[in-house]
Coordinates of C-alpha atoms in Angstrom, one line a residue:
M1296 CA 0.0 0.0 0.0
G1297 CA 1.4 3.4 -1.0
E1298 CA 1.7 6.5 1.1
D1299 CA -1.4 8.1 -0.5
S1300 CA -3.4 4.9 0.1
R1301 CA -2.4 4.7 3.7
L1302 CA -3.2 8.4 4.3
R1303 CA -6.7 7.8 2.8
A1304 CA -7.1 4.8 5.0
V1305 CA -6.2 6.8 8.1
V1306 CA -8.7 9.6 7.1
A1307 CA -11.4 7.0 6.5
L1308 CA -10.9 5.4 9.9
A1309 CA -11.0 8.8 11.7
Q1310 CA -14.1 9.8 9.8
G1311 CA -15.8 6.6 10.5
M1312 CA -15.2 6.9 14.2
A1313 CA -16.2 10.6 14.2
A1314 CA -19.6 9.7 12.5
A1315 CA -20.4 7.1 15.2
Q1316 CA -23.4 8.0 17.4
A1317 CA -22.6 5.6 20.2
P1318 CA -19.6 3.8 21.7
R1319 CA -20.5 0.5 20.1
E1320 CA -20.6 2.1 16.7
S1321 CA -17.2 3.8 17.4
W1322 CA -15.6 0.5 18.3
Q1323 CA -17.0 -1.2 15.2
A1324 CA -15.8 1.7 13.0
A1325 CA -12.3 1.5 14.6
A1326 CA -12.0 -2.2 14.0
L1327 CA -13.4 -2.1 10.4
G1328 CA -11.1 0.8 9.5
A1329 CA -8.0 -0.9 10.7
C1330 CA -9.0 -4.2 9.1
R1331 CA -9.4 -2.5 5.7
A1332 CA -6.3 -0.4 6.1
L1333 CA -4.1 -3.4 6.8
A1334 CA -5.8 -5.7 4.3
G1335 CA -6.9 -8.1 7.0
N1336 CA -9.9 -10.4 7.0
F1337 CA -10.6 -10.0 10.7
A1338 CA -10.1 -7.4 13.4
A1339 CA -11.0 -6.9 17.1
L1340 CA -10.9 -4.1 19.5
S1341 CA -10.4 -4.9 23.2
V1342 CA -10.2 -3.0 26.5
W1343 CA -8.0 -3.7 29.5
E1344 CA -10.3 -3.8 32.5
R1345 CA -7.7 -3.3 35.3
D1346 CA -10.1 -3.8 38.1
L1347 CA -11.1 -7.3 36.8
G1348 CA -7.6 -8.2 35.5
R1349 CA -8.9 -9.1 32.0
L1350 CA -8.8 -8.1 28.4
R1351 CA -12.4 -7.8 27.2
V1352 CA -13.3 -7.8 23.6
L1353 CA -15.6 -4.9 22.6
A1354 CA -16.0 -5.7 18.9
N1355 CA -15.1 -8.3 16.3
V1356 CA -15.4 -7.6 12.6
G1357 CA -14.7 -9.4 9.3
E1358 CA -14.7 -13.1 8.9
L1359 CA -15.7 -14.5 12.3
A1360 CA -14.6 -17.9 13.5
P1361 CA -17.1 -20.3 15.2
G1362 CA -18.0 -18.9 18.6
E1363 CA -17.0 -15.3 17.8
E1364 CA -19.7 -12.6 17.9
E1365 CA -19.7 -9.1 16.5
F1366 CA -20.4 -7.5 19.9
P1367 CA -19.6 -10.3 22.4
E1368 CA -21.1 -10.1 25.9
H1369 CA -18.7 -12.4 27.6
E1370 CA -15.5 -12.7 25.5
A1371 CA -12.7 -11.8 27.9
Y1372 CA -9.3 -13.2 28.6
P1373 CA -7.2 -13.0 31.8
V1374 CA -4.5 -10.5 31.4
H1375 CA -1.9 -13.1 32.6
Q1376 CA -2.5 -14.9 29.3
F1377 CA -1.4 -11.8 27.4
P1378 CA 1.1 -10.2 29.8
E1379 CA 2.5 -8.0 27.1
I1380 CA -0.2 -5.5 27.9
T1381 CA 1.1 -5.0 31.4
E1382 CA 4.7 -6.2 31.4
F1383 CA 6.1 -6.1 27.9
L1384 CA 4.8 -2.6 27.1
H1385 CA 5.8 -1.1 30.4
E1386 CA 9.3 -2.5 30.2
R1387 CA 9.7 -1.0 26.7
W1388 CA 8.3 2.4 27.8
A1389 CA 10.6 2.4 30.8
G1390 CA 13.5 1.9 28.4
G1391 CA 12.5 5.1 26.5
G1392 CA 10.6 3.5 23.7
G1393 CA 7.0 4.2 22.7
A1394 CA 4.1 1.9 22.3
S1395 CA 4.5 0.1 19.0
A1396 CA 2.7 -2.8 17.3
W1397 CA 4.2 -6.3 16.8
V1398 CA 3.4 -9.3 14.6
E1399 CA 2.6 -12.9 15.5
T1400 CA 2.3 -15.8 13.1
A1401 CA 0.8 -19.2 13.4
E1402 CA 4.3 -20.5 13.1
G1403 CA 5.7 -18.5 16.0
Q1404 CA 7.4 -15.1 16.4
A1405 CA 7.6 -13.1 13.3
A1406 CA 9.1 -9.8 14.4
E1407 CA 12.1 -8.7 16.4
H1408 CA 10.0 -7.3 19.2
A1409 CA 7.3 -9.9 19.4
G1410 CA 5.5 -10.2 22.7
Y1411 CA 4.5 -13.2 24.7
C1412 CA 3.1 -15.1 21.8
H1413 CA 2.1 -18.5 22.9
Q1414 CA -1.6 -17.8 23.5
R1415 CA -1.9 -15.8 20.3
V1416 CA -0.2 -18.4 18.3
A1417 CA -2.6 -21.1 19.6
A1418 CA -5.6 -18.8 18.8
L1419 CA -4.3 -18.2 15.3
R1420 CA -4.0 -21.9 14.7
R1421 CA -7.4 -22.7 16.3
R1422 CA -9.2 -20.1 14.1
R1423 CA -7.3 -20.9 10.9
R1424 CA -5.6 -17.6 10.7
G1425 CA -2.0 -17.2 9.5
C1426 CA -0.8 -14.0 11.2
C1427 CA -1.9 -11.0 13.2
V1428 CA -0.6 -7.6 14.1
V1429 CA -1.3 -6.3 17.6
A1430 CA -1.2 -2.6 18.4
P1431 CA -1.5 -1.3 21.9
L1432 CA -4.0 1.5 22.5
V1433 CA -2.7 4.2 24.8
L1434 CA -5.0 6.9 26.4
H1435 CA -3.8 9.6 28.8
G1436 CA -0.4 7.9 28.9
R1437 CA -1.7 4.5 30.0
A1438 CA -2.4 1.3 28.2
W1439 CA -6.1 1.2 27.5
G1440 CA -6.4 -1.9 25.4
E1441 CA -5.4 -3.2 22.0
L1442 CA -6.2 -3.3 18.3
Y1443 CA -5.8 -6.7 16.7
V1444 CA -5.9 -7.4 12.9
A1445 CA -5.5 -10.8 11.4
R1446 CA -5.0 -12.4 7.9
P1447 CA -6.1 -15.9 6.9
A1448 CA -3.7 -18.8 6.5
G1449 CA -1.8 -18.6 3.3
A1450 CA -2.1 -14.8 3.0
P1451 CA 1.1 -12.6 3.1
V1452 CA 2.5 -12.2 6.6
F1453 CA 2.4 -8.7 8.1
D1454 CA 5.9 -7.1 7.7
P1455 CA 7.6 -4.5 9.8
A1456 CA 6.1 -1.7 7.7
D1457 CA 2.6 -3.1 8.5
A1458 CA 3.5 -3.1 12.2
E1459 CA 4.6 0.5 11.9
F1460 CA 1.4 1.5 10.1
A1461 CA -0.7 -0.4 12.7
T1462 CA 1.0 1.8 15.4
V1463 CA -0.2 4.9 13.5
L1464 CA -3.7 3.4 13.2
A1465 CA -3.7 2.7 16.9
S1466 CA -3.0 6.3 17.7
V1467 CA -5.9 7.4 15.5
V1468 CA -8.2 4.9 17.2
A1469 CA -7.1 6.0 20.6
A1470 CA -7.9 9.6 19.7
G1471 CA -11.3 8.6 18.5
I1472 CA -12.0 6.6 21.6
A1473 CA -11.0 9.6 23.8
Q1474 CA -13.4 11.8 21.8
T1475 CA -16.2 9.2 22.1
E1476 CA -15.6 9.0 25.9
R1477 CA -15.8 12.8 26.2
L1478 CA -19.1 12.9 24.3
E1479 CA -20.5 10.0 26.3
E1480 CA -19.5 11.8 29.5
A1481 CA -21.2 14.9 28.3
R1482 CA -24.4 12.9 27.5
R1483 CA -24.3 11.2 30.8
L1484 CA -24.0 14.5 32.7
A1485 CA -26.9 15.9 30.7
F1486 CA -29.1 13.1 32.0
T1487 CA -27.7 12.7 35.5
D1488 CA -28.3 14.5 38.8
S1489 CA -25.0 15.8 40.0
L1490 CA -25.6 15.4 43.7
T1491 CA -27.1 11.9 43.9
G1492 CA -25.9 10.3 40.7
L1493 CA -29.4 9.3 39.8
A1494 CA -31.2 10.1 36.5
N1495 CA -32.5 13.7 36.3
R1496 CA -35.8 15.1 35.1
R1497 CA -34.7 15.3 31.4
A1498 CA -33.9 11.5 31.5
V1499 CA -37.3 10.8 33.0
D1500 CA -39.1 12.8 30.3
V1501 CA -37.3 11.0 27.5
R1502 CA -37.8 7.5 29.0
L1503 CA -41.5 8.3 29.9
D1504 CA -42.3 9.4 26.4
E1505 CA -40.7 6.1 25.1
A1506 CA -42.6 4.1 27.7
I1507 CA -46.0 5.7 26.8
E1508 CA -45.4 5.0 23.2
R1509 CA -44.9 1.3 24.0
H1510 CA -48.0 1.4 26.2
R1511 CA -50.0 2.7 23.3
E1512 CA -48.6 0.3 20.7
E1513 CA -48.1 -2.9 22.8
G1514 CA -50.2 -2.4 25.9
V1515 CA -47.1 -2.4 28.2
G1516 CA -47.8 -1.3 31.7
V1517 CA -46.2 1.9 32.8
S1518 CA -46.0 3.0 36.4
L1519 CA -44.8 6.2 38.0
V1520 CA -43.9 6.6 41.7
V1521 CA -43.4 10.2 42.8
C1522 CA -41.8 10.8 46.3
D1523 CA -41.5 14.0 48.2
L1524 CA -38.9 13.9 50.9
N1525 CA -40.3 15.3 54.1
G1526 CA -38.4 17.5 56.4
L1527 CA -35.6 18.7 54.1
K1528 CA -36.3 22.4 54.7
R1529 CA -36.1 21.8 58.5
V1530 CA -32.8 20.0 58.1
N1531 CA -31.4 22.7 55.9
D1532 CA -32.5 25.5 58.3
T1533 CA -31.3 23.8 61.5
Q1534 CA -28.3 21.7 60.5
G1535 CA -27.1 23.3 57.3
H1536 CA -27.3 22.5 53.6
A1537 CA -24.4 20.1 53.8
V1538 CA -26.5 17.9 56.1
G1539 CA -29.5 18.4 53.8
D1540 CA -27.4 17.2 50.9
R1541 CA -26.5 14.1 52.9
L1542 CA -30.2 13.4 53.5
L1543 CA -30.8 13.7 49.7
E1544 CA -27.9 11.4 48.9
R1545 CA -29.1 8.8 51.5
F1546 CA -32.6 8.8 50.3
G1547 CA -31.3 8.5 46.7
S1548 CA -29.5 5.4 47.8
V1549 CA -32.6 4.0 49.4
L1550 CA -34.6 4.7 46.2
S1551 CA -31.9 3.1 44.0
L1552 CA -31.9 0.0 46.2
C1553 CA -35.7 -0.4 46.0
G1554 CA -35.8 0.4 42.3
A1555 CA -33.3 -2.4 41.6
M1556 CA -36.0 -4.8 42.8
L1557 CA -38.1 -4.0 39.7
P1558 CA -36.9 -4.8 36.2
E1559 CA -36.7 -1.9 33.7
T1560 CA -37.0 0.8 36.3
L1561 CA -35.5 4.2 36.1
V1562 CA -34.6 5.9 39.4
A1563 CA -34.4 9.7 39.3
R1564 CA -34.3 12.9 41.3
L1565 CA -36.7 15.4 39.7
G1566 CA -35.3 18.3 41.6
G1567 CA -35.2 19.7 45.1
D1568 CA -36.8 17.2 47.5
E1569 CA -38.7 15.3 44.8
F1570 CA -37.7 11.9 43.4
C1571 CA -39.4 9.3 41.2
L1572 CA -39.4 5.7 40.0
L1573 CA -40.4 4.9 36.4
A1574 CA -41.2 1.2 36.0
V1575 CA -42.0 -0.3 32.6
G1576 CA -43.5 -3.8 32.6
P1577 CA -44.0 -4.9 36.2
S1578 CA -47.6 -5.2 37.6
A1579 CA -49.1 -2.3 39.4
D1580 CA -49.2 -4.3 42.6
E1581 CA -45.5 -5.0 42.4
V1582 CA -44.8 -1.3 42.0
V1583 CA -47.0 -0.4 44.9
R1584 CA -45.2 -3.0 47.0
I1585 CA -41.9 -1.4 46.2
A1586 CA -43.3 2.1 46.9
D1587 CA -44.4 0.8 50.3
E1588 CA -40.8 -0.4 50.9
V1589 CA -39.5 3.0 49.9
C1590 CA -41.8 4.6 52.5
R1591 CA -40.7 2.1 55.2
R1592 CA -37.0 2.6 54.6
A1593 CA -37.3 6.4 54.3
A1594 CA -39.0 6.5 57.7
E1595 CA -36.0 4.7 59.2
L1596 CA -33.5 7.3 58.0
E1597 CA -31.9 9.2 60.9
L1598 CA -32.5 12.5 59.1
G1599 CA -35.8 13.9 57.7
D1600 CA -39.4 12.8 58.3
G1601 CA -39.9 10.1 55.8
V1602 CA -41.6 10.6 52.4
A1603 CA -45.0 11.3 50.9
C1604 CA -45.4 8.9 48.0
G1605 CA -47.9 8.7 45.2
V1606 CA -48.3 6.0 42.5
A1607 CA -50.0 6.1 39.1
S1608 CA -50.1 3.1 36.8
T1609 CA -51.7 2.5 33.4
L1610 CA -52.7 -0.9 34.8
D1611 CA -55.0 0.7 37.3
P1612 CA -58.5 2.2 36.5
I1613 CA -57.3 5.8 35.8
G1614 CA -58.7 6.1 32.3
P1615 CA -56.7 6.3 29.1
V1616 CA -53.1 7.5 29.3
R1617 CA -52.1 9.1 26.0
S1618 CA -49.2 11.2 27.3
G1619 CA -46.6 11.1 30.0
R1620 CA -47.9 14.4 31.2
R1621 CA -51.1 12.9 32.4
L1622 CA -49.4 10.0 34.2
F1623 CA -47.2 12.6 35.9
R1624 CA -50.2 14.6 36.9
L1625 CA -51.8 11.5 38.4
A1626 CA -48.7 10.4 40.3
D1627 CA -48.2 14.0 41.5
A1628 CA -51.8 14.3 42.7
A1629 CA -51.5 11.0 44.6
Q1630 CA -48.3 12.3 46.2
Y1631 CA -50.0 15.5 47.0
R1632 CA -52.9 13.6 48.7
A1633 CA -50.4 11.4 50.7
K1634 CA -48.7 14.5 52.0
A1635 CA -52.0 16.2 52.9
L1636 CA -53.1 13.0 54.8
G1637 CA -49.7 12.5 56.4
A1638 CA -49.9 9.0 55.0
A1639 CA -47.1 6.6 56.0
K1640 CA -47.9 4.4 52.9
P1641 CA -48.2 5.3 49.2
V1642 CA -51.5 6.7 47.8
V1643 CA -52.4 5.0 44.5
A1644 CA -54.3 6.8 41.8
G1645 CA -57.5 5.0 40.8
R1646 CA -58.0 2.7 43.7
E1647 CA -60.7 4.6 45.6
G1648 CA -63.7 3.8 43.4
P1649 CA -65.4 5.5 40.5
E1650 CA -65.0 9.0 42.1
D1651 CA -61.4 8.5 43.0
P1652 CA -60.3 11.9 44.5
V1653 CA -56.8 11.6 43.0
V1654 CA -58.0 11.1 39.5
R1655 CA -60.6 13.9 39.9
L1656 CA -57.9 16.3 41.2
A1657 CA -55.5 15.4 38.4
D1658 CA -58.1 15.7 35.6
T1659 CA -60.2 18.7 36.9
P1660 CA -59.2 21.9 35.1
P1661 CA -58.2 24.6 37.6
P1662 CA -60.7 27.5 38.0
T1663 CA -60.5 30.3 35.5
G1664 CA -57.4 32.4 36.0
E1665 CA -55.8 29.9 38.3
R1666 CA -52.8 27.9 37.2
R1667 CA -52.6 24.8 39.4
R1668 CA -49.2 23.3 40.0
F1669 CA -48.4 19.8 41.3
R1670 CA -44.9 20.1 42.8
G1671 CA -43.7 22.7 40.3
R1672 CA -45.3 21.2 37.1
P1673 CA -48.1 23.4 35.7
S1674 CA -51.3 21.6 34.6

């Protein structure tokens, strides 16, 4: 491959990663770009998970061998089987060299600086591949993972120029991954409450719209639990906002623990002293049971005065729910009634008969000139 061709390949790889909308797409674009640039028939991108001591495969592309998947859930290898990622590279860097790629073949070492090849040689033979080039990925001065490109048995073996080019490609991939991580972090922050680490109101609105669409199309049950943390103002006024923040964090942990008991449940802080659970799929009774557990655990916190909790579910007799806004109004009205009654248990919309006061409150337009609000949301 000439210099112009290689330059075009580098540009194509960078553009492919830049166009990706999600990490998985970025991983795939990286592996595909490298595979094409190096005239391989298979490529993989892997990450070194230091805390678990393993090299986990993120994406496989090209001609997959039996058992290989494009986006494997469980393909990971103990790092001690590939110690070059921790030992070989660091020894080279300590000697003043940079992170550079090396070549392995099904016959054994093929380059002057080949790493610990026995596992890779066995894998090449097992998968009927003739050779591979392995390029370490370095982010922020640390080994992040590796880029792996292989050719089939009988194809020309990668040469030192290929290894040098793989090193260049790895640096482009590393830059692309860093950019993807920055974008993902920005997206995460946009949908995360900074104090508790729970989802925020924006995340709830997006998920609720999606859930109501599923409810309309498939009849999936959607339930919303709105909790108002009692006593926060008293804690802030008497013990300071730092203590109040600790109360919010502790209740957030309680809510997260309870939410984990329900599948497909989003746990969120809506703002101030208001939190919610958004459950998609579980029965209304299951959701009420968890809401009751939230009330019980909140009452046991050393700070605050428990919670007022309201529940609204499309599976209860609350009438048609065509928008997330109506479900929010119902859950909010139920929470409002729980607070007014000083209830220690959740109030559930639609469970007090044909003239259910919660449904009536949520659906009755405010008097002319009055703009009713349920916990800050205008009706």
